[in-house]
């Protein structure tokens, strides 16, 4: 699509997608410059792309031009890559130009540049002129209203002007006014002279202060150099104390790590003991439940043989003692195992 659009727009060279398999910045810059000239022949974008800085400036200028004039947002990074991704950005501009050419009724692309560009109307370049024209129109309206009001007062002003001109000029009054004006001008001149004299005095005072500050600065710099060259008496002790502090800090870190490790071991041991205690408690509950079941079973079996128990009463007592002994032994052995 890109190659067909460029051919339809009248690009003088043949373009193939194989040209963009590897970065080809010269071709991309040439196509961009041609598209910009095609869109606006009066554009002043520089075509120097010899150095890296020139290339970056060229890409930024083209992107800014397209954003302000055609409202087309271009990705500068992809354009700078000058590969297949740059074709997608170039396609944005070519599609706009191709659509504009088709909307004009299918004009051929090989028309002269003057004929193909005389129908273009760049609204962006006319916005400033439109604003200036509106401002001038408002100014003309206001000035016309003021002039109309002044012309309406011309009748009364003409009479006052003729009366003033016809009035005879009194020399004494004119001389007094001129003297007053001359005295005021002389007073202003004297004030200006006094200000100039004060400026000269202020300049001299400032120069004296500057010299004084320079001398103080020189003395301070010399004192600073002397203090920097002298090693303080407590510096040796300070360095020793600093070394001891570093050793103490390393010892503190080692003890802190050991303490943390021991606390972790204690926590693990307590957790293991807690688990063992819970297991022992569970075993005890299990054994108690089993003993209760056995007792219930023995009681049920004993109730069924009441006749035998009555005949052999003495032997039954002995047998119950014998049964109790094994129970005790079983529970003790199980607890020991648990």
Short mmCIF file of C-alpha atoms in Angstrom, two decimals:
data_model
loop_
_atom_site.label_atom_id
_atom_site.label_comp_id
_atom_site.label_asym_id
_atom_site.label_seq_id
_atom_site.Cartn_x
_atom_site.Cartn_y
_atom_site.Cartn_z
CA UNK A 1 0.00 0.00 0.00
CA UNK A 2 2.79 2.44 0.86
CA UNK A 3 4.63 1.87 -2.41
CA UNK A 4 1.42 2.19 -4.43
CA UNK A 5 0.46 5.42 -2.65
CA UNK A 6 3.91 6.92 -3.22
CA UNK A 7 3.76 5.94 -6.89
CA UNK A 8 0.28 7.50 -7.17
CA UNK A 9 1.45 10.69 -5.46
CA UNK A 10 4.25 10.99 -8.04
CA UNK A 11 7.37 10.10 -6.07
CA UNK A 12 10.22 10.08 -8.62
CA UNK A 13 11.91 6.88 -7.34
CA UNK A 14 10.67 3.33 -7.06
CA UNK A 15 10.34 2.16 -3.45
CA UNK A 16 10.25 -1.45 -2.31
CA UNK A 17 9.70 -2.86 1.17
CA UNK A 18 13.04 -4.63 0.86
CA UNK A 19 14.68 -1.24 1.23
CA UNK A 20 13.44 -1.14 4.85
CA UNK A 21 14.55 -4.60 5.97
CA UNK A 22 17.66 -2.90 7.34
CA UNK A 23 17.79 0.66 8.73
CA UNK A 24 17.92 3.09 5.82
CA UNK A 25 17.80 6.59 7.27
CA UNK A 26 18.79 8.34 4.05
CA UNK A 27 15.76 6.97 2.22
CA UNK A 28 13.44 7.75 5.14
CA UNK A 29 14.71 11.33 5.36
CA UNK A 30 14.35 11.79 1.60
CA UNK A 31 10.76 10.49 1.67
CA UNK A 32 9.88 12.67 4.68
CA UNK A 33 11.31 15.79 3.07
CA UNK A 34 9.43 15.05 -0.17
CA UNK A 35 6.16 14.52 1.72
CA UNK A 36 6.63 17.78 3.64
CA UNK A 37 7.33 19.68 0.41
CA UNK A 38 4.35 17.98 -1.15
CA UNK A 39 2.13 19.11 1.70
CA UNK A 40 3.53 22.66 1.89
CA UNK A 41 6.11 23.79 -0.69
CA UNK A 42 7.03 26.90 1.35
CA UNK A 43 8.25 24.86 4.34
CA UNK A 44 11.80 25.57 5.52
CA UNK A 45 12.82 22.26 7.10
CA UNK A 46 16.58 21.68 6.75
CA UNK A 47 17.60 18.53 4.91
CA UNK A 48 21.02 18.03 6.54
CA UNK A 49 21.27 14.49 8.00
CA UNK A 50 25.02 13.98 8.04
CA UNK A 51 25.55 13.90 11.81
CA UNK A 52 23.51 12.32 14.57
CA UNK A 53 22.47 15.69 15.94
CA UNK A 54 21.27 16.82 12.51
CA UNK A 55 19.20 13.64 12.16
CA UNK A 56 17.55 14.14 15.53
CA UNK A 57 16.78 17.77 14.70
CA UNK A 58 15.38 16.76 11.29
CA UNK A 59 13.05 14.13 12.79
CA UNK A 60 11.83 16.54 15.48
CA UNK A 61 11.22 19.30 12.93
CA UNK A 62 9.20 17.00 10.66
CA UNK A 63 7.15 15.62 13.56
CA UNK A 64 6.41 19.13 14.84
CA UNK A 65 5.48 20.32 11.36
CA UNK A 66 3.07 17.44 10.81
CA UNK A 67 1.55 17.87 14.27
CA UNK A 68 0.92 21.62 13.87
CA UNK A 69 -0.01 21.77 10.18
CA UNK A 70 -1.69 18.44 9.40
CA UNK A 71 -2.60 17.31 12.96
CA UNK A 72 -0.76 14.03 12.38
CA UNK A 73 1.05 12.55 15.38
CA UNK A 74 4.25 10.76 14.37
CA UNK A 75 6.40 8.48 16.53
CA UNK A 76 9.89 9.97 16.38
CA UNK A 77 11.57 6.84 17.74
CA UNK A 78 10.17 4.64 14.99
CA UNK A 79 11.08 7.23 12.35
CA UNK A 80 14.63 7.37 13.67
CA UNK A 81 14.89 3.55 13.45
CA UNK A 82 14.35 3.84 9.67
CA UNK A 83 13.14 0.24 9.30
CA UNK A 84 9.80 -1.46 8.81
CA UNK A 85 8.29 0.37 11.78
CA UNK A 86 9.09 3.70 10.11
CA UNK A 87 6.95 2.68 7.11
CA UNK A 88 3.87 2.64 9.37
CA UNK A 89 4.58 6.24 10.39
CA UNK A 90 5.20 7.30 6.80
CA UNK A 91 1.93 5.63 5.83
CA UNK A 92 0.05 8.09 8.07
CA UNK A 93 1.20 11.05 5.97
CA UNK A 94 0.91 9.32 2.60
CA UNK A 95 -2.64 8.14 3.36
CA UNK A 96 -3.71 11.73 4.11
CA UNK A 97 -2.16 13.04 0.89
CA UNK A 98 -3.55 10.13 -1.09
CA UNK A 99 -7.04 10.71 0.32
CA UNK A 100 -6.81 14.42 -0.50
CA UNK A 101 -5.78 13.60 -4.06
CA UNK A 102 -8.69 11.21 -4.49
CA UNK A 103 -11.15 13.74 -3.01
CA UNK A 104 -10.08 16.27 -5.69
CA UNK A 105 -11.53 14.05 -8.41
CA UNK A 106 -8.61 11.77 -9.17
CA UNK A 107 -6.14 14.34 -10.45
CA UNK A 108 -3.01 12.79 -11.96
CA UNK A 109 0.10 12.84 -9.82
CA UNK A 110 2.36 14.05 -12.62
CA UNK A 111 0.89 17.54 -12.73
CA UNK A 112 3.31 20.43 -12.31
CA UNK A 113 3.94 21.45 -8.76
CA UNK A 114 2.36 24.86 -9.21
CA UNK A 115 -0.89 23.37 -10.55
CA UNK A 116 -1.07 20.71 -7.87
CA UNK A 117 -0.48 23.11 -4.99
CA UNK A 118 -2.57 26.10 -6.07
CA UNK A 119 -5.73 24.42 -4.75
CA UNK A 120 -4.26 23.87 -1.31
CA UNK A 121 -5.54 26.00 1.49
CA UNK A 122 -3.38 26.05 4.59
CA UNK A 123 -5.64 27.24 7.37
CA UNK A 124 -2.84 27.07 9.96
CA UNK A 125 -0.77 29.76 8.25
CA UNK A 126 -3.81 32.07 7.95
CA UNK A 127 -4.83 31.97 11.62
CA UNK A 128 -2.36 34.71 12.60
CA UNK A 129 -3.54 36.91 9.71
CA UNK A 130 -7.15 36.33 10.71
CA UNK A 131 -6.46 37.39 14.30
CA UNK A 132 -4.62 40.51 13.11
CA UNK A 133 -7.49 41.39 10.78
CA UNK A 134 -10.03 41.04 13.59
CA UNK A 135 -7.93 43.26 15.87
CA UNK A 136 -7.56 45.91 13.16
CA UNK A 137 -11.31 45.82 12.49
CA UNK A 138 -12.09 46.42 16.16
CA UNK A 139 -9.55 49.26 16.32
CA UNK A 140 -11.02 50.86 13.19
CA UNK A 141 -14.49 50.68 14.69
CA UNK A 142 -13.40 52.31 17.96
CA UNK A 143 -11.38 55.00 16.20
CA UNK A 144 -14.33 55.76 13.92
CA UNK A 145 -16.65 56.17 16.90
CA UNK A 146 -14.21 58.55 18.61
CA UNK A 147 -13.76 60.54 15.39
CA UNK A 148 -17.53 60.82 14.96
CA UNK A 149 -17.88 62.22 18.48
CA UNK A 150 -15.09 64.74 17.91
CA UNK A 151 -16.60 65.88 14.62
CA UNK A 152 -19.92 66.41 16.42
CA UNK A 153 -18.16 68.81 18.81
CA UNK A 154 -16.43 70.66 16.00
CA UNK A 155 -19.08 73.43 15.83
CA UNK A 156 -18.54 74.56 19.43
CA UNK A 157 -14.80 74.07 19.22
CA UNK A 158 -14.56 76.13 16.04
CA UNK A 159 -16.11 79.14 17.76
CA UNK A 160 -13.75 78.82 20.77
CA UNK A 161 -10.78 78.49 18.43
CA UNK A 162 -11.68 81.58 16.42
CA UNK A 163 -12.22 83.59 19.62
CA UNK A 164 -8.81 82.53 20.92
CA UNK A 165 -7.15 83.44 17.64
CA UNK A 166 -8.90 86.83 17.44
CA UNK A 167 -7.97 87.74 21.01
CA UNK A 168 -5.00 90.20 21.08
CA UNK A 169 -1.82 88.78 22.62
CA UNK A 170 -0.68 90.54 25.83
CA UNK A 171 3.10 90.77 25.98
CA UNK A 172 3.31 91.05 29.76
CA UNK A 173 1.31 87.92 30.39
CA UNK A 174 3.26 86.00 27.77
CA UNK A 175 6.54 87.19 29.32
CA UNK A 176 5.41 86.06 32.79
CA UNK A 177 4.43 82.63 31.49
CA UNK A 178 7.74 82.24 29.67
CA UNK A 179 9.68 83.26 32.80
CA UNK A 180 7.78 80.74 34.87
CA UNK A 181 8.48 78.03 32.31
CA UNK A 182 12.19 78.99 32.15
CA UNK A 183 12.48 78.94 35.95
CA UNK A 184 10.86 75.52 36.12
CA UNK A 185 13.20 74.18 33.46
CA UNK A 186 16.22 75.66 35.25
CA UNK A 187 15.05 74.08 38.50
CA UNK A 188 14.78 70.70 36.82
CA UNK A 189 18.25 71.15 35.31
CA UNK A 190 19.68 71.99 38.75
CA UNK A 191 18.02 68.93 40.22
CA UNK A 192 19.50 66.80 37.48
CA UNK A 193 22.97 68.27 38.15
CA UNK A 194 22.61 67.59 41.86
CA UNK A 195 21.58 64.03 41.12
CA UNK A 196 24.60 63.60 38.86
CA UNK A 197 26.88 64.94 41.59
CA UNK A 198 25.27 62.59 44.09
CA UNK A 199 25.76 59.74 41.66
CA UNK A 200 29.44 60.57 41.43
CA UNK A 201 29.71 60.65 45.23
CA UNK A 202 27.81 57.40 45.53
CA UNK A 203 30.05 55.83 42.92
CA UNK A 204 33.14 56.90 44.86
CA UNK A 205 31.69 55.53 48.10
CA UNK A 206 30.81 52.26 46.43
CA UNK A 207 34.28 51.93 44.97
CA UNK A 208 35.79 52.53 48.42
CA UNK A 209 33.49 49.88 49.92
CA UNK A 210 34.41 47.44 47.14
CA UNK A 211 38.11 47.95 47.79
CA UNK A 212 37.56 47.44 51.50
CA UNK A 213 35.61 44.23 50.87
CA UNK A 214 38.34 42.99 48.54
CA UNK A 215 40.98 43.54 51.25
CA UNK A 216 38.82 41.71 53.79
CA UNK A 217 38.31 38.86 51.33
CA UNK A 218 42.05 38.55 50.73
CA UNK A 219 42.73 38.47 54.47
CA UNK A 220 40.03 35.87 55.00
CA UNK A 221 41.43 33.70 52.19
CA UNK A 222 44.94 33.90 53.65
CA UNK A 223 43.61 32.98 57.09
CA UNK A 224 41.68 30.06 55.61
CA UNK A 225 44.79 28.79 53.84
CA UNK A 226 46.77 29.06 57.08
CA UNK A 227 44.10 27.16 59.02
CA UNK A 228 43.94 24.46 56.35
CA UNK A 229 47.72 24.00 56.38
CA UNK A 230 47.84 23.63 60.19
CA UNK A 231 46.89 20.20 61.54
CA UNK A 232 44.82 20.39 64.75
CA UNK A 233 46.32 18.93 67.93
CA UNK A 234 43.34 16.67 68.59
CA UNK A 235 43.38 15.17 65.08
CA UNK A 236 45.52 12.15 66.08
CA UNK A 237 43.28 11.36 69.01
CA UNK A 238 40.25 11.81 66.80
CA UNK A 239 41.58 9.30 64.28
CA UNK A 240 42.34 6.77 67.02
CA UNK A 241 38.89 7.18 68.52
CA UNK A 242 37.39 6.80 65.07
CA UNK A 243 39.26 3.51 64.53
CA UNK A 244 38.11 2.22 67.93
CA UNK A 245 34.55 3.24 67.12
CA UNK A 246 34.76 1.32 63.85
CA UNK A 247 35.97 -1.80 65.68
CA UNK A 248 33.26 -1.45 68.32
CA UNK A 249 30.68 -1.08 65.60
CA UNK A 250 31.86 -4.25 63.83
CA UNK A 251 31.78 -6.10 67.18
CA UNK A 252 28.30 -4.78 67.84
CA UNK A 253 27.13 -5.97 64.44
CA UNK A 254 28.56 -9.45 65.03
CA UNK A 255 26.94 -9.74 68.48
CA UNK A 256 23.67 -8.44 67.14
CA UNK A 257 23.68 -11.06 64.39
CA UNK A 258 24.54 -13.80 66.91
CA UNK A 259 21.80 -12.62 69.27
CA UNK A 260 19.27 -12.61 66.45
CA UNK A 261 20.34 -16.12 65.42
CA UNK A 262 20.09 -17.43 69.00
CA UNK A 263 16.64 -15.87 69.43
CA UNK A 264 15.54 -17.58 66.27
CA UNK A 265 16.88 -20.94 67.57
CA UNK A 266 15.06 -20.44 70.89
CA UNK A 267 11.84 -19.68 69.05
CA UNK A 268 12.25 -22.80 66.94
CA UNK A 269 12.96 -24.92 70.08
CA UNK A 270 9.89 -23.53 71.85
CA UNK A 271 7.78 -24.17 68.79
CA UNK A 272 9.02 -27.79 68.64
CA UNK A 273 8.33 -28.29 72.37
CA UNK A 274 4.85 -26.86 71.90
CA UNK A 275 4.20 -29.26 69.05
CA UNK A 276 5.48 -32.22 71.13
CA UNK A 277 3.30 -31.18 74.05
CA UNK A 278 0.26 -30.96 71.78
CA UNK A 279 1.02 -34.42 70.33
CA UNK A 280 1.36 -35.89 73.85
CA UNK A 281 -1.93 -34.32 74.88
CA UNK A 282 -3.61 -35.76 71.81
CA UNK A 283 -2.18 -39.22 72.60
CA UNK A 284 -3.44 -39.00 76.18
CA UNK A 285 -6.92 -38.09 74.99
CA UNK A 286 -6.81 -40.96 72.50
CA UNK A 287 -5.70 -43.46 75.21
CA UNK A 288 -8.38 -42.23 77.60
CA UNK A 289 -11.04 -42.70 74.97
CA UNK A 290 -9.80 -46.20 74.20
CA UNK A 291 -9.78 -47.16 77.94
CA UNK A 292 -13.33 -45.87 78.31
CA UNK A 293 -14.43 -47.96 75.35
CA UNK A 294 -12.75 -51.08 76.81
CA UNK A 295 -14.37 -50.51 80.22
CA UNK A 296 -17.78 -50.13 78.62
CA UNK A 297 -17.18 -53.28 76.62
CA UNK A 298 -16.15 -55.22 79.77
CA UNK A 299 -19.13 -53.93 81.70
CA UNK A 300 -21.48 -55.04 78.95
CA UNK A 301 -19.88 -58.50 78.77
CA UNK A 302 -20.00 -58.80 82.62
CA UNK A 303 -23.74 -58.03 82.77
CA UNK A 304 -24.45 -60.89 80.36
CA UNK A 305 -22.76 -63.50 82.65
CA UNK A 306 -24.42 -62.69 86.03
CA UNK A 307 -24.87 -66.37 86.92
CA UNK A 308 -21.23 -67.23 86.56
CA UNK A 309 -20.16 -64.20 88.52
CA UNK A 310 -22.49 -65.10 91.47
CA UNK A 311 -21.11 -68.70 91.66
CA UNK A 312 -17.50 -67.63 91.41
CA UNK A 313 -17.62 -64.40 93.41
CA UNK A 314 -14.21 -64.75 94.93
CA UNK A 315 -12.61 -65.64 91.64
CA UNK A 316 -14.36 -62.66 90.00
CA UNK A 317 -12.73 -60.29 92.44
CA UNK A 318 -9.38 -61.74 91.64
CA UNK A 319 -10.08 -61.48 87.94
CA UNK A 320 -11.08 -57.81 88.29
CA UNK A 321 -7.81 -57.12 90.04
CA UNK A 322 -6.00 -58.93 87.29
CA UNK A 323 -7.87 -56.82 84.69
CA UNK A 324 -7.05 -53.57 86.43
CA UNK A 325 -3.35 -54.37 86.56
CA UNK A 326 -2.98 -54.88 82.80
CA UNK A 327 -4.97 -51.70 82.16
CA UNK A 328 -2.61 -49.73 84.30
CA UNK A 329 0.37 -51.31 82.61
CA UNK A 330 -1.02 -50.61 79.16
CA UNK A 331 -1.68 -46.95 79.91
CA UNK A 332 1.77 -46.53 81.49
CA UNK A 333 3.54 -48.16 78.55
CA UNK A 334 1.59 -46.06 76.07
CA UNK A 335 2.41 -42.86 77.94
CA UNK A 336 6.07 -43.79 78.02
CA UNK A 337 6.05 -44.44 74.32
CA UNK A 338 4.26 -41.14 73.69
#
